[in-house]
mmCIF file of C-alpha atoms in Angstrom:
data_model
loop_
_atom_site.group_PDB
_atom_site.id
_atom_site.type_symbol
_atom_site.label_atom_id
_atom_site.label_comp_id
_atom_site.label_asym_id
_atom_site.label_seq_id
_atom_site.Cartn_x
_atom_site.Cartn_y
_atom_site.Cartn_z
ATOM 1 C CA MET A 720 10.943 3.158 -26.801
ATOM 2 C CA THR A 721 13.818 1.668 -24.895
ATOM 3 C CA GLU A 722 16.386 4.032 -22.708
ATOM 4 C CA MET A 723 19.115 3.303 -25.372
ATOM 5 C CA LEU A 724 17.028 4.051 -28.370
ATOM 6 C CA ASN A 725 16.337 7.517 -26.770
ATOM 7 C CA VAL A 726 19.898 8.063 -26.442
ATOM 8 C CA ALA A 727 20.392 7.349 -30.203
ATOM 9 C CA LEU A 728 17.852 9.514 -31.229
ATOM 10 C CA SER A 729 18.684 12.498 -29.142
ATOM 11 C CA VAL A 730 22.314 12.038 -30.698
ATOM 12 C CA VAL A 731 20.742 11.740 -34.217
ATOM 13 C CA ARG A 732 17.794 15.052 -33.600
ATOM 14 C CA GLU A 733 20.142 17.152 -31.435
ATOM 15 C CA LEU A 734 23.743 16.615 -32.451
ATOM 16 C CA GLY A 735 23.224 15.912 -36.119
ATOM 17 C CA LEU A 736 25.691 12.609 -35.425
ATOM 18 C CA PRO A 737 25.101 9.118 -37.195
ATOM 19 C CA VAL A 738 24.702 6.528 -34.833
ATOM 20 C CA PHE A 739 25.046 2.701 -34.916
ATOM 21 C CA PRO A 740 24.623 -0.192 -32.277
ATOM 22 C CA CYS A 741 27.321 -1.473 -29.971
ATOM 23 C CA ARG A 742 27.889 -4.353 -27.788
ATOM 24 C CA GLU A 743 29.860 -5.457 -25.012
ATOM 25 C CA THR A 744 31.744 -8.710 -25.260
ATOM 26 C CA LEU A 745 34.224 -10.613 -23.202
ATOM 27 C CA ASP A 746 37.906 -11.333 -24.945
ATOM 28 C CA GLU A 747 39.888 -14.580 -24.168
ATOM 29 C CA LYS A 748 41.510 -12.968 -20.882
ATOM 30 C CA GLY A 749 37.673 -11.743 -19.672
ATOM 31 C CA LYS A 750 38.177 -8.210 -20.546
ATOM 32 C CA VAL A 751 35.112 -6.178 -21.719
ATOM 33 C CA ARG A 752 35.647 -5.195 -25.336
ATOM 34 C CA LYS A 753 33.086 -3.023 -27.564
ATOM 35 C CA SER A 754 32.066 -3.901 -30.964
ATOM 36 C CA PRO A 755 29.459 -3.198 -33.378
ATOM 37 C CA TYR A 756 26.214 -5.418 -33.751
ATOM 38 C CA ILE A 757 26.165 -4.842 -37.319
ATOM 39 C CA LYS A 758 28.366 -5.942 -40.273
ATOM 40 C CA SER A 759 29.450 -2.684 -41.352
ATOM 41 C CA GLY A 760 30.219 -1.338 -37.996
ATOM 42 C CA TYR A 761 30.864 2.376 -37.819
ATOM 43 C CA LYS A 762 30.631 2.660 -41.870
ATOM 44 C CA ALA A 763 27.008 1.935 -41.729
ATOM 45 C CA ALA A 764 26.138 4.733 -38.995
ATOM 46 C CA SER A 765 23.021 6.444 -39.955
ATOM 47 C CA LYS A 766 21.107 9.670 -38.935
ATOM 48 C CA ASN A 767 17.884 8.053 -40.481
ATOM 49 C CA GLU A 768 15.807 7.619 -37.826
ATOM 50 C CA GLU A 769 13.890 4.743 -39.390
ATOM 51 C CA GLN A 770 16.863 2.641 -39.449
ATOM 52 C CA VAL A 771 17.871 3.545 -36.066
ATOM 53 C CA ARG A 772 14.691 2.569 -34.873
ATOM 54 C CA LEU A 773 15.054 -0.934 -36.704
ATOM 55 C CA TRP A 774 18.642 -1.425 -35.224
ATOM 56 C CA TRP A 775 17.153 -0.498 -31.565
ATOM 57 C CA ARG A 776 14.147 -2.534 -32.164
ATOM 58 C CA LYS A 777 16.680 -5.543 -33.030
ATOM 59 C CA PHE A 778 19.174 -4.772 -30.266
ATOM 60 C CA PRO A 779 17.216 -3.002 -27.441
ATOM 61 C CA ASN A 780 19.966 -2.468 -24.962
ATOM 62 C CA ALA A 781 22.642 -1.699 -27.700
ATOM 63 C CA LEU A 782 25.093 0.768 -26.894
ATOM 64 C CA VAL A 783 25.371 3.898 -28.863
ATOM 65 C CA GLY A 784 28.023 4.202 -31.297
ATOM 66 C CA VAL A 785 29.411 7.269 -32.824
ATOM 67 C CA PRO A 786 31.931 7.355 -35.608
ATOM 68 C CA ALA A 787 34.689 10.079 -35.545
ATOM 69 C CA GLY A 788 36.321 11.680 -38.070
ATOM 70 C CA SER A 789 35.832 13.914 -40.981
ATOM 71 C CA LYS A 790 32.626 12.483 -42.119
ATOM 72 C CA THR A 791 31.090 13.297 -38.334
ATOM 73 C CA GLY A 792 33.298 16.479 -37.812
ATOM 74 C CA ILE A 793 34.627 15.068 -34.099
ATOM 75 C CA LEU A 794 37.906 14.238 -33.109
ATOM 76 C CA VAL A 795 38.007 12.491 -29.801
ATOM 77 C CA VAL A 796 41.011 11.992 -27.385
ATOM 78 C CA ASP A 797 40.261 8.665 -25.221
ATOM 79 C CA ILE A 798 42.360 8.914 -21.812
ATOM 80 C CA ASP A 799 42.007 5.265 -20.534
ATOM 81 C CA GLN A 800 41.824 4.831 -17.023
ATOM 82 C CA SER A 801 41.556 1.620 -15.042
ATOM 83 C CA SER A 802 43.478 -0.289 -12.730
ATOM 84 C CA GLU A 803 45.611 -1.719 -15.595
ATOM 85 C CA LYS A 804 45.733 1.892 -17.293
ATOM 86 C CA SER A 805 47.129 5.268 -16.577
ATOM 87 C CA GLY A 806 46.020 7.632 -19.184
ATOM 88 C CA GLU A 807 45.475 10.346 -16.429
ATOM 89 C CA ALA A 808 49.401 10.119 -15.354
ATOM 90 C CA SER A 809 50.315 10.490 -19.345
ATOM 91 C CA PHE A 810 48.029 13.336 -19.744
ATOM 92 C CA ASP A 811 49.386 15.092 -16.937
ATOM 93 C CA LYS A 812 53.061 14.449 -18.469
ATOM 94 C CA LEU A 813 51.952 16.356 -21.956
ATOM 95 C CA GLN A 814 51.821 19.628 -18.960
ATOM 96 C CA ILE A 815 48.746 21.164 -20.732
ATOM 97 C CA GLU A 816 45.572 22.388 -19.257
ATOM 98 C CA ASP A 817 42.351 20.714 -19.349
ATOM 99 C CA PRO A 818 40.770 21.857 -22.638
ATOM 100 C CA GLU A 819 37.498 23.549 -22.716
ATOM 101 C CA THR A 820 35.483 21.053 -24.701
ATOM 102 C CA THR A 821 32.952 18.749 -24.181
ATOM 103 C CA GLN A 822 34.096 15.613 -21.775
ATOM 104 C CA THR A 823 32.495 12.874 -21.111
ATOM 105 C CA ILE A 824 33.407 10.086 -18.278
ATOM 106 C CA THR A 825 34.111 6.639 -19.477
ATOM 107 C CA VAL A 826 32.463 3.341 -17.926
ATOM 108 C CA SER A 827 36.338 2.842 -16.545
ATOM 109 C CA GLY A 828 36.856 5.836 -15.185
ATOM 110 C CA GLY A 829 38.842 7.703 -18.153
ATOM 111 C CA ARG A 830 37.389 10.557 -20.383
ATOM 112 C CA HIS A 831 36.664 11.436 -23.711
ATOM 113 C CA LEU A 832 37.676 14.910 -24.916
ATOM 114 C CA ILE A 833 35.522 15.644 -27.707
ATOM 115 C CA PHE A 834 36.845 18.332 -30.503
ATOM 116 C CA ALA A 835 35.534 19.483 -33.722
ATOM 117 C CA TYR A 836 37.551 17.857 -36.386
ATOM 118 C CA PRO A 837 40.173 19.905 -38.250
ATOM 119 C CA GLU A 838 39.227 19.834 -41.818
ATOM 120 C CA ARG A 839 42.760 20.272 -43.224
ATOM 121 C CA TYR A 840 44.061 17.467 -41.699
ATOM 122 C CA GLU A 841 43.971 13.668 -41.944
ATOM 123 C CA ILE A 842 43.591 12.377 -38.491
ATOM 124 C CA ARG A 843 43.316 8.518 -38.180
ATOM 125 C CA ASN A 844 42.911 6.411 -35.091
ATOM 126 C CA ASN A 845 45.959 6.027 -32.888
ATOM 127 C CA ALA A 846 46.391 3.882 -29.712
ATOM 128 C CA SER A 847 48.882 5.120 -27.033
ATOM 129 C CA THR A 848 51.606 6.061 -29.325
ATOM 130 C CA LYS A 849 51.134 9.876 -30.317
ATOM 131 C CA LEU A 850 50.161 11.704 -26.983
ATOM 132 C CA GLY A 851 51.353 9.011 -24.764
ATOM 133 C CA LYS A 852 50.677 5.673 -22.938
ATOM 134 C CA ASP A 853 47.175 4.685 -22.786
ATOM 135 C CA ILE A 854 45.698 7.513 -24.598
ATOM 136 C CA ASP A 855 44.426 6.781 -27.618
ATOM 137 C CA VAL A 856 43.229 9.511 -30.463
ATOM 138 C CA ARG A 857 39.624 8.382 -32.314
ATOM 139 C CA GLY A 858 39.886 9.940 -35.619
ATOM 140 C CA ASN A 859 39.128 8.661 -39.326
ATOM 141 C CA GLY A 860 38.405 4.930 -39.128
ATOM 142 C CA GLY A 861 37.215 5.178 -35.297
ATOM 143 C CA TYR A 862 34.517 5.545 -33.165
ATOM 144 C CA ILE A 863 33.481 5.871 -29.414
ATOM 145 C CA VAL A 864 30.641 4.538 -27.286
ATOM 146 C CA TRP A 865 28.265 7.782 -26.677
ATOM 147 C CA ALA A 866 27.652 9.310 -23.355
ATOM 148 C CA GLY A 867 24.339 8.104 -21.970
ATOM 149 C CA SER A 868 24.961 4.309 -23.015
ATOM 150 C CA LYS A 869 24.475 2.015 -20.227
ATOM 151 C CA THR A 870 26.657 -1.179 -19.762
ATOM 152 C CA VAL A 871 27.117 -4.195 -17.374
ATOM 153 C CA LEU A 872 30.072 -2.428 -15.831
ATOM 154 C CA GLY A 873 28.310 1.053 -15.463
ATOM 155 C CA ASP A 874 27.213 4.078 -17.733
ATOM 156 C CA TYR A 875 28.933 6.661 -19.883
ATOM 157 C CA ALA A 876 28.252 10.110 -18.443
ATOM 158 C CA TYR A 877 28.690 14.019 -19.185
ATOM 159 C CA ARG A 878 31.473 15.587 -17.274
ATOM 160 C CA GLU A 879 30.885 19.235 -15.911
ATOM 161 C CA GLY A 880 33.440 21.676 -16.602
#
């Protein structure tokens, strides 16, 4: 069993969340992008362990994608941070305390703040317009790469606190 399959199965078993395989690709500017390996992407995400094993047999080093939104019950605030992005500065401008919720560190040094999806609202993906520059919202129609995924650039990790 590969390390990434272990991460995928752990997400399914311990958190009850569906997963799907993702890959890293380089865009025309040489920037690393993440995209689904499978045609239906996040819409095909599964909690079926047989399906998960099939995907990771085919794509053993795949990153672990997890859909956000009402179907999975998670809402993610994605604070982008890199040499070109300053999401942490935008987050500081909101003048709110760091929330007590699960947080993960992204490969670029940013953060995913993971919340329970608010059932009474329709929250869709949003890129850098609602909360501030370089802060994205991952809701209905979106996904994140889960902590524990190993990439060419580095690893996604859980953050203490």
